[in-house]
Amino acid sequence: MNSDELKALLEAVQSNQVSIDEAFHSLKQLPFQDLGFAKIDHHRELRQGYPEVIYCAGKTPGQVKSIIELMLSRGNNILGTKATDEMYQEVLTVSDKAVFHPLAKTITIQQRPPIQSSTYIAVVTGGTSDIPVAEEAAITAEILGNQVKRVYDVGVAGIHRLFAHLELIRGARVIVAVAGMEGALASVVGGLVDKPVIAVPTSVGYGANFGGLAALLSMLNSCASGTAVVNIDNGFGAGYMASMINQL
Amino acid sequence: MNSDELKALLEAVQSNQVSIDEAFHSLKQLPFQDLGFAKIDHHRELRQGYPEVIYCAGKTPGQVKSIIELMLSRGNNILGTKATDEMYQEVLTVSDKAVFHPLAKTITIQQRPPIQSSTYIAVVTGGTSDIPVAEEAAITAEILGNQVKRVYDVGVAGIHRLFAHLELIRGARVIVAVAGMEGALASVVGGLVDKPVIAVPTSVGYGANFGGLAALLSMLNSCASGTAVVNIDNGFGAGYMASMINQL
Amino acid sequence: MNSDELKALLEAVQSNQVSIDEAFHSLKQLPFQDLGFAKIDHHRELRQGYPEVIYCAGKTPGQVKSIIELMLSRGNNILGTKATDEMYQEVLTVSDKAVFHPLAKTITIQQRPPIQSSTYIAVVTGGTSDIPVAEEAAITAEILGNQVKRVYDVGVAGIHRLFAHLELIRGARVIVAVAGMEGALASVVGGLVDKPVIAVPTSVGYGANFGGLAALLSMLNSCASGTAVVNIDNGFGAGYMASMINQL
Amino acid sequence: MNSDELKALLEAVQSNQVSIDEAFHSLKQLPFQDLGFAKIDHHRELRQGYPEVIYCAGKTPGQVKSIIELMLSRGNNILGTKATDEMYQEVLTVSDKAVFHPLAKTITIQQRPPIQSSTYIAVVTGGTSDIPVAEEAAITAEILGNQVKRVYDVGVAGIHRLFAHLELIRGARVIVAVAGMEGALASVVGGLVDKPVIAVPTSVGYGANFGGLAALLSMLNSCASGTAVVNIDNGFGAGYMASMINQL
Amino acid sequence: MNSDELKALLEAVQSNQVSIDEAFHSLKQLPFQDLGFAKIDHHRELRQGYPEVIYCAGKTPGQVKSIIELMLSRGNNILGTKATDEMYQEVLTVSDKAVFHPLAKTITIQQRPPIQSSTYIAVVTGGTSDIPVAEEAAITAEILGNQVKRVYDVGVAGIHRLFAHLELIRGARVIVAVAGMEGALASVVGGLVDKPVIAVPTSVGYGANFGGLAALLSMLNSCASGTAVVNIDNGFGAGYMASMINQL
Amino acid sequence: MNSDELKALLEAVQSNQVSIDEAFHSLKQLPFQDLGFAKIDHHRELRQGYPEVIYCAGKTPGQVKSIIELMLSRGNNILGTKATDEMYQEVLTVSDKAVFHPLAKTITIQQRPPIQSSTYIAVVTGGTSDIPVAEEAAITAEILGNQVKRVYDVGVAGIHRLFAHLELIRGARVIVAVAGMEGALASVVGGLVDKPVIAVPTSVGYGANFGGLAALLSMLNSCASGTAVVNIDNGFGAGYMASMINQL
Amino acid sequence: MNSDELKALLEAVQSNQVSIDEAFHSLKQLPFQDLGFAKIDHHRELRQGYPEVIYCAGKTPGQVKSIIELMLSRGNNILGTKATDEMYQEVLTVSDKAVFHPLAKTITIQQRPPIQSSTYIAVVTGGTSDIPVAEEAAITAEILGNQVKRVYDVGVAGIHRLFAHLELIRGARVIVAVAGMEGALASVVGGLVDKPVIAVPTSVGYGANFGGLAALLSMLNSCASGTAVVNIDNGFGAGYMASMINQL
Amino acid sequence: MNSDELKALLEAVQSNQVSIDEAFHSLKQLPFQDLGFAKIDHHRELRQGYPEVIYCAGKTPGQVKSIIELMLSRGNNILGTKATDEMYQEVLTVSDKAVFHPLAKTITIQQRPPIQSSTYIAVVTGGTSDIPVAEEAAITAEILGNQVKRVYDVGVAGIHRLFAHLELIRGARVIVAVAGMEGALASVVGGLVDKPVIAVPTSVGYGANFGGLAALLSMLNSCASGTAVVNIDNGFGAGYMASMINQL
């Protein structure tokens, strides 16, 4: 409920169009829907074209289907993250437009025509093993209506590969830098461009990597300005943040 | 050196205006200046109005003065972070325009007229102890030419204080959320606005806070989309990132 | 053995009703029973209506059955935590009153009529993935004779969902707040109510969550007064503590 | 603002006693007061007799005095934690009733007659070095209107000292167990009583104690039911939680 | 030193090329045998009755059999730790005296008559889940020729169970205290007896237990004198150390 | 109170020499003395010749003096650990026999003639910086009536220095191995002798030493059998444990 | 592109043999090849005889085959690390010279005649469980053209086994010391030789080993000069580094 | 082995009691000198020109002087690390050739003419704050007889500064890369050169840097081959290792 709606409600009370009891309950109401095991939040869909997002991990295929079924009726795009093929099969029974992206482990349903921005987001990875996380970021950004350019396997061990794509990376409005191991990619990219960099540490590596901690700490301590970090392996978060920035 | 300059250089070689040896050295050259103990990077100042930044920690007052003296001649704004009053006294000997912000521990020198953006950045803190880090972010953003609105001491322990300023926070183009202890402010703000949130964990707290680790982990695991994190107590990094986003 | 019993025993010695040797052994005796692999502690059952609790993890189905069989004869309610369906099948062979709660992974046997308190405990979760831990807390509290009200999936990413149930939460005598990821729920609830909050971090999340560490540290550093924390995923501990407080 | 007040406000709008604009602002208003550097939260004082609490660490003596001066006018009891003698000298200039507790590092001002509960809270420590944290808990509980009994230096290395005071501990309505080093006191007390135990790890110790981490982990993993934990050295939090429980 | 070298050395003594003292020192040197993938160390077996120990983890059943076969010829007792039933089946093909202890996951072969000491070692556990580690300690101590008394499931949550066996524990020459969760057992036992206590943290527990870290730190910080700690789950190490002490 | 005393007390009750009330209180009584801020535990002094130990850290010089004054009257030896010269000056006012060991930071008062054991304890260090911790161990062992031989600065970086003293080390009944940095000394000594080794990690080192964590983990994971570990820098604990073993 | 090539290119521009556009693209070009999912870096193969290395973990057998197929045509030796037998079967279809080393989990293809150095690298392990990591180092060094001598199972628990091979170890030009558990081997070897030691911590161990952290910290804190460390279980990295040093 | 023993050994050779070979082996054994608080190891000085090294931290100025005085008589070069100016003043009283390097905190005494190698070691730093650690490495390498070239303040945030010196770096025989914060320098340098890189993490940074842990983990996980790591801030260790490699 925004300020205009609040004032309208109060005016309706003043003019007796709305009773005090009704207003009392409206003022406590907020836009979500109760499925029992989940409370679907329609807050963000109010903005036209914004997809609804489901974090599928820890839900049964049936629950994922039920939630998506409910969302479908609103006509928005839909994004399911950390999904499985089994969930996808269930979702297909309620929408044949559903697409499964196996690397990114995401389900997307495009119900509205894509509103492509003229600017683009660059998604860059250090190695090939970082691609699944990068794809989660890229597909998240795409379903949110952004143009995405992928630059994969350009880590600092062979830094000339990065330089060969520097023009493309510099042309982006915002950059998502995905890297495991020592995560130096984020610092190097951050030092070469003047655009915001969303750094995504991945859990790729072994030994003193400690499940992505090495890359995480590296990125948090980046000596390059204009870098901020999301959780380890959180491609979705990076794609969402990049989209927010790209669409400002 | 951008593409146009590279092509211009090659044309000069072709037309013998520039010798091969000169070109050879130019192609290896990049714009920095060597002070012996430091290599000043003028790369970013090339963009009009961008200030030059010095990380003062670990430098002597004399070194800080020398670096700033060199920078002054270029006519840009100057920002010194993690500075002391003693450093400031030295800097005053080369520029009486220098201002010291004791809470933020920064020195600023405004040489160009401020280019205020119409949009603004909101800097929000959980408690009063988080203010020094917030001020570092706010002053960084201001010297970079942004309008900043401060909303301090609105942590989640008394969440009504936050709600009283929600309209102001929602009006910002980008939000810097600064909090120590459990750092829940970032998640709550992130859940209430549809703007990018730069979360800054602070080392405020004690016991199992572990120097800001609690707030850092909390912010990295935020269940609110559209949040990215900088290093503990890194107000400068947040202000810089917010400025980049605000000026897109 | 309480003070009255101790005095009675000494009087019996003085009056020669009890020999010194008998007294000597009684004074060393305490109420437990030895099964070889386990020493069943009947200490707490002495209080009428209190259930006996078995931590089933790490025990064989046969061991669980044996322990429960022994307990059944005392007529008390029984609670088995961290149980499996396989254990439940074994237990059914000695008591057809046994109920298995698959989400909470608990077995309960209600032998005494429930002594429902008029006050209630609110069990609140941040997300749907926190429900198994919340159910362990809720069922523990119920078998201990408490009324429980569940408020699930009201995390701070959509804080209006929490506010919609605030009245119910504020009406509780004690609140169990269950959350993974950044665990901000505990602070927000703690800041909104004036009742004791038992915070339960869960291991829900990934990356820099580190198996629940993020939520644990967040909750320990909560800026809201009136909050105390139990171990990660320790729904039983929270339910037990909440029951103790509710029944004061 | 509670439900009655909300309805009253809406009725005033309906009857035109309050303009829509006034109502609009009231609905956003909540009871706090802005000192510039701090927003004093009067929310909790609304309940009669409840003291106002200031976390003094990180504030100047002048700021502490200003905040307390403002609070004094409301006639409530006042508690300042993590205070210094220097702060106390400042506070004396605005209230000669102020008392400084050097061990607990707290300032208290008793403005209302104490409302002593008939039940009591037992505050127990493992060693003498844990006493400052215990005193912070005890004085917090006392200014909140509770009777407190102290049982200090009864750690498990000489467990007979604990047993000698067991009757007193068992007579409490709630127990605060304060211990550093290995923190075993909480488990032992928890195993001997049937009352809620608030465990407070302290940073007392050295080496692999890691600033209280050993005691913290020990208490979180306590095998005794009915125990919950607050942050390391958080005597205030424990006293506040114990008071909440004791006054139910 | 192989047999050729031994002969050469003795010939040198005979011919006065090497003094008796020099030969004496040479003869104490270096008795081991090379299997290619392992160098069997016969150093300790020289002391009569001392068993040879194999750490079976990470070896194939065939390798375990080969090593044991080689050892058997020397007539000593044999102990294999971290063994599997599959390894045991292989070992049976070379010695029908081999015994497998499934809880302790050890293989023992008693070739010499047991030399029972008159004193005994008490092995004490906090819970039933700690028994496998305790059994590894107990069986290690037994094959090394010690009398062992087991006192299991006497953790501090029901401390009267411990007191009921205190006389037996106090009668031991050295005590092995095995506990997971918060590991308080070691401190409580250490505070009640005047004998050396070898504390063994186990990985039993969950959440903030962190694989035994909680118990480990707890035991290292024990406020009871006369306690030393071995690695998490290292029953063998505790049994070996206890045996060394018992046989002094 | 031992079994004989318990029976004697009960017989006194039976024969009316002791009233029930007196017996009731005696049975709750255990031998400690209450100084207000500390409860002196005389439990262990009951064994002839055993010194009384005060952990001085965190106590005022006056408190240390008061505690020692109380202890002196019992005629036992006294050991104060983690003491300062200032404390020593205070103690001198009540006993001119007091000796201060500045390296070990201990105060000793020898009231009984030393009961030297014929066997000895070897205290070995890796470097010279480990000597203060080693001295705490050595002096603790000496005041407890043990003969101690010191072998300092024989770390594995120059392993020939260790071998030059191997005979002396092997001749000990129990060995205390004190080392910082990587703590390899404990493993090497443990592999060379057949005596119990008490390993003491020290906080000597820098960088990834993390306050002694490196040496602690190294010693806990020692591949040498017959090693147990005490807390970082806990020379007292090692000396006490070694004494217990040496005097068996 | 080295300096000579750069000058040659510029001369070609000057003489109009190469157009400006061609030069522009060449200057951005660097030698790698794009497979879509991976960018093969031929940079290092330019040096004669240098093998090409594939990190196989996280790739499908088909991807490994494709990459190797591409590499084969260049005639270099090939090394695949962290490979599986299933990958090997795929690789056999494109090269029957491929060899699989099951312990080291590496695939090698020797296309050029081996260029054996006269000096050798010694690869030393503490235990038999460290052999797989040691083999990865040894095979890496061998395919890179080095002579390798293996000395396995000579850990410090039986230090005489190490001394028996000391002459061979001292004869090496560089030593790779591989050890898990407490990792003391690196310090002991480092103290006995005057050659560079590359220390490889392994994850062998359990409990407070924390996946190799104990050995890692131990090696980083080694008191022996001339030691540097690679990641836990990183046999390849150690073999590569040792080869670089050996071939200087 | 002292001089008497040396004479005795030589007499035995002369009289044919000991063979030349035996004497040869004896003479390689055990040269150290006992100062009481330290055992000076002359083992390494036997190689001509090798300096003797003292780790001064934790020693008194007097002890440092005594050790150096003893060493001076042997005519070798001397290196004291982690020294203070106060120590230097003491050392000046025994040698006026002593030089103090305040940034590197080292004392050097050049007694032999420097034996400069023709090859050189490059010491590279990320920032100016890393210079003290780099200087410790450089001066260590120089006193050990190496030519050193310094390239400071070329971190990846302005990567063109690094490229401007790439030729010099590539010309080195071995490279020492010193960096704090995220430590990406080591990976970038390692990816650009084909020489062994010794990476030195520094504790420069703040927040989630955790005293150098971020740089340490980053360097251990470097995706560039040919890199090994020494302890945080261990400039001496890196310089020593680099010297060993350079002088092969």
GROMACS .gro file of N, CA and C in nm, chain H residues 56-109:
model
  162
 1792CYS      N    1   6.510  -1.209   1.617
 1792CYS     CA    2   6.531  -1.125   1.737
 1792CYS      C    3   6.404  -1.111   1.823
 1793ALA      N    4   6.286  -1.127   1.764
 1793ALA     CA    5   6.163  -1.106   1.840
 1793ALA      C    6   6.163  -1.192   1.966
 1794GLY      N    7   6.125  -1.133   2.078
 1794GLY     CA    8   6.116  -1.209   2.202
 1794GLY      C    9   6.250  -1.224   2.273
 1795LYS      N   10   6.354  -1.160   2.221
 1795LYS     CA   11   6.483  -1.163   2.291
 1795LYS      C   12   6.511  -1.022   2.343
 1796THR      N   13   6.591  -1.012   2.448
 1796THR     CA   14   6.631  -0.880   2.499
 1796THR      C   15   6.744  -0.827   2.411
 1797PRO      N   16   6.763  -0.693   2.409
 1797PRO     CA   17   6.877  -0.637   2.337
 1797PRO      C   18   7.009  -0.700   2.380
 1798GLY      N   19   7.022  -0.726   2.509
 1798GLY     CA   20   7.144  -0.788   2.558
 1798GLY      C   21   7.166  -0.927   2.501
 1799GLN      N   22   7.056  -1.006   2.494
 1799GLN     CA   23   7.069  -1.141   2.438
 1799GLN      C   24   7.108  -1.134   2.290
 1800VAL      N   25   7.045  -1.041   2.217
 1800VAL     CA   26   7.079  -1.028   2.076
 1800VAL      C   27   7.227  -0.995   2.061
 1801LYS      N   28   7.275  -0.900   2.142
 1801LYS     CA   29   7.416  -0.862   2.135
 1801LYS      C   30   7.506  -0.983   2.163
 1802SER      N   31   7.473  -1.060   2.269
 1802SER     CA   32   7.556  -1.174   2.305
 1802SER      C   33   7.564  -1.276   2.192
 1803ILE      N   34   7.450  -1.306   2.133
 1803ILE     CA   35   7.450  -1.405   2.026
 1803ILE      C   36   7.532  -1.354   1.908
 1804ILE      N   37   7.513  -1.228   1.871
 1804ILE     CA   38   7.586  -1.174   1.756
 1804ILE      C   39   7.736  -1.168   1.786
 1805GLU      N   40   7.769  -1.133   1.908
 1805GLU     CA   41   7.912  -1.126   1.945
 1805GLU      C   42   7.978  -1.262   1.921
 1806LEU      N   43   7.910  -1.366   1.963
 1806LEU     CA   44   7.962  -1.502   1.945
 1806LEU      C   45   7.978  -1.534   1.797
 1807MET      N   46   7.880  -1.492   1.719
 1807MET     CA   47   7.882  -1.524   1.576
 1807MET      C   48   7.991  -1.448   1.502
 1808LEU      N   49   8.018  -1.326   1.547
 1808LEU     CA   50   8.110  -1.239   1.473
 1808LEU      C   51   8.245  -1.304   1.452
 1809SER      N   52   8.289  -1.377   1.556
 1809SER     CA   53   8.424  -1.433   1.552
 1809SER      C   54   8.442  -1.533   1.437
 1810ARG      N   55   8.332  -1.583   1.384
 1810ARG     CA   56   8.344  -1.682   1.276
 1810ARG      C   57   8.361  -1.616   1.139
 1811GLY      N   58   8.346  -1.486   1.136
 1811GLY     CA   59   8.374  -1.416   1.011
 1811GLY      C   60   8.264  -1.419   0.908
 1812ASN      N   61   8.148  -1.473   0.944
 1812ASN     CA   62   8.038  -1.481   0.848
 1812ASN      C   63   7.956  -1.352   0.848
 1813ASN      N   64   7.874  -1.339   0.743
 1813ASN     CA   65   7.773  -1.235   0.742
 1813ASN      C   66   7.666  -1.268   0.845
 1814ILE      N   67   7.598  -1.166   0.894
 1814ILE     CA   68   7.499  -1.187   1.000
 1814ILE      C   69   7.371  -1.114   0.964
 1815LEU      N   70   7.260  -1.180   0.994
 1815LEU     CA   71   7.128  -1.121   0.966
 1815LEU      C   72   7.042  -1.136   1.090
 1816GLY      N   73   6.992  -1.025   1.142
 1816GLY     CA   74   6.896  -1.029   1.253
 1816GLY      C   75   6.762  -0.978   1.205
 1817THR      N   76   6.657  -1.059   1.220
 1817THR     CA   77   6.523  -1.019   1.172
 1817THR      C   78   6.434  -0.979   1.288
 1818LYS      N   79   6.326  -0.907   1.257
 1818LYS     CA   80   6.231  -0.858   1.357
 1818LYS      C   81   6.306  -0.787   1.470
 1819ALA      N   82   6.403  -0.705   1.432
 1819ALA     CA   83   6.487  -0.634   1.529
 1819ALA      C   84   6.432  -0.495   1.555
 1820THR      N   85   6.476  -0.436   1.665
 1820THR     CA   86   6.437  -0.299   1.698
 1820THR      C   87   6.560  -0.209   1.695
 1821ASP      N   88   6.536  -0.079   1.694
 1821ASP     CA   89   6.646   0.016   1.697
 1821ASP      C   90   6.724   0.001   1.827
 1822GLU      N   91   6.652  -0.030   1.936
 1822GLU     CA   92   6.719  -0.048   2.065
 1822GLU      C   93   6.819  -0.164   2.059
 1823MET      N   94   6.777  -0.273   1.994
 1823MET     CA   95   6.870  -0.385   1.976
 1823MET      C   96   6.991  -0.340   1.894
 1824TYR      N   97   6.962  -0.264   1.791
 1824TYR     CA   98   7.069  -0.218   1.703
 1824TYR      C   99   7.173  -0.138   1.781
 1825GLN      N  100   7.128  -0.052   1.869
 1825GLN     CA  101   7.223   0.028   1.948
 1825GLN      C  102   7.315  -0.063   2.029
 1826GLU      N  103   7.259  -0.169   2.084
 1826GLU     CA  104   7.341  -0.267   2.159
 1826GLU      C  105   7.443  -0.334   2.067
 1827VAL      N  106   7.396  -0.373   1.949
 1827VAL     CA  107   7.483  -0.445   1.857
 1827VAL      C  108   7.597  -0.356   1.810
 1828LEU      N  109   7.571  -0.228   1.795
 1828LEU     CA  110   7.676  -0.135   1.753
 1828LEU      C  111   7.795  -0.138   1.848
 1829THR      N  112   7.771  -0.171   1.974
 1829THR     CA  113   7.882  -0.173   2.072
 1829THR      C  114   7.979  -0.288   2.044
 1830VAL      N  115   7.936  -0.388   1.968
 1830VAL     CA  116   8.028  -0.498   1.935
 1830VAL      C  117   8.068  -0.500   1.788
 1831SER      N  118   7.999  -0.424   1.704
 1831SER     CA  119   8.039  -0.418   1.563
 1831SER      C  120   7.994  -0.287   1.500
 1832ASP      N  121   8.087  -0.205   1.458
 1832ASP     CA  122   8.046  -0.079   1.396
 1832ASP      C  123   8.010  -0.098   1.250
 1833LYS      N  124   8.022  -0.220   1.199
 1833LYS     CA  125   7.979  -0.248   1.062
 1833LYS      C  126   7.828  -0.276   1.055
 1834ALA      N  127   7.766  -0.290   1.172
 1834ALA     CA  128   7.623  -0.327   1.174
 1834ALA      C  129   7.539  -0.216   1.110
 1835VAL      N  130   7.442  -0.258   1.028
 1835VAL     CA  131   7.351  -0.165   0.961
 1835VAL      C  132   7.208  -0.200   1.002
 1836PHE      N  133   7.129  -0.096   1.031
 1836PHE     CA  134   6.989  -0.121   1.065
 1836PHE      C  135   6.900  -0.074   0.950
 1837HIS      N  136   6.807  -0.157   0.908
 1837HIS     CA  137   6.713  -0.125   0.801
 1837HIS      C  138   6.576  -0.105   0.865
 1838PRO      N  139   6.538   0.021   0.891
 1838PRO     CA  140   6.420   0.042   0.976
 1838PRO      C  141   6.290  -0.010   0.915
 1839LEU      N  142   6.271   0.001   0.784
 1839LEU     CA  143   6.147  -0.051   0.724
 1839LEU      C  144   6.139  -0.202   0.741
 1840ALA      N  145   6.249  -0.268   0.711
 1840ALA     CA  146   6.252  -0.415   0.716
 1840ALA      C  147   6.273  -0.468   0.856
 1841LYS      N  148   6.307  -0.376   0.947
 1841LYS     CA  149   6.335  -0.414   1.086
 1841LYS      C  150   6.440  -0.525   1.093
 1842THR      N  151   6.546  -0.508   1.017
 1842THR     CA  152   6.653  -0.608   1.019
 1842THR      C  153   6.787  -0.540   1.047
 1843ILE      N  154   6.876  -0.617   1.109
 1843ILE     CA  155   7.015  -0.576   1.129
 1843ILE      C  156   7.101  -0.665   1.040
 1844THR      N  157   7.191  -0.604   0.964
 1844THR     CA  158   7.284  -0.685   0.885
 1844THR      C  159   7.427  -0.645   0.916
 1845ILE      N  160   7.515  -0.745   0.913
 1845ILE     CA  161   7.660  -0.719   0.927
 1845ILE      C  162   7.729  -0.794   0.813
   0.00000   0.00000   0.00000
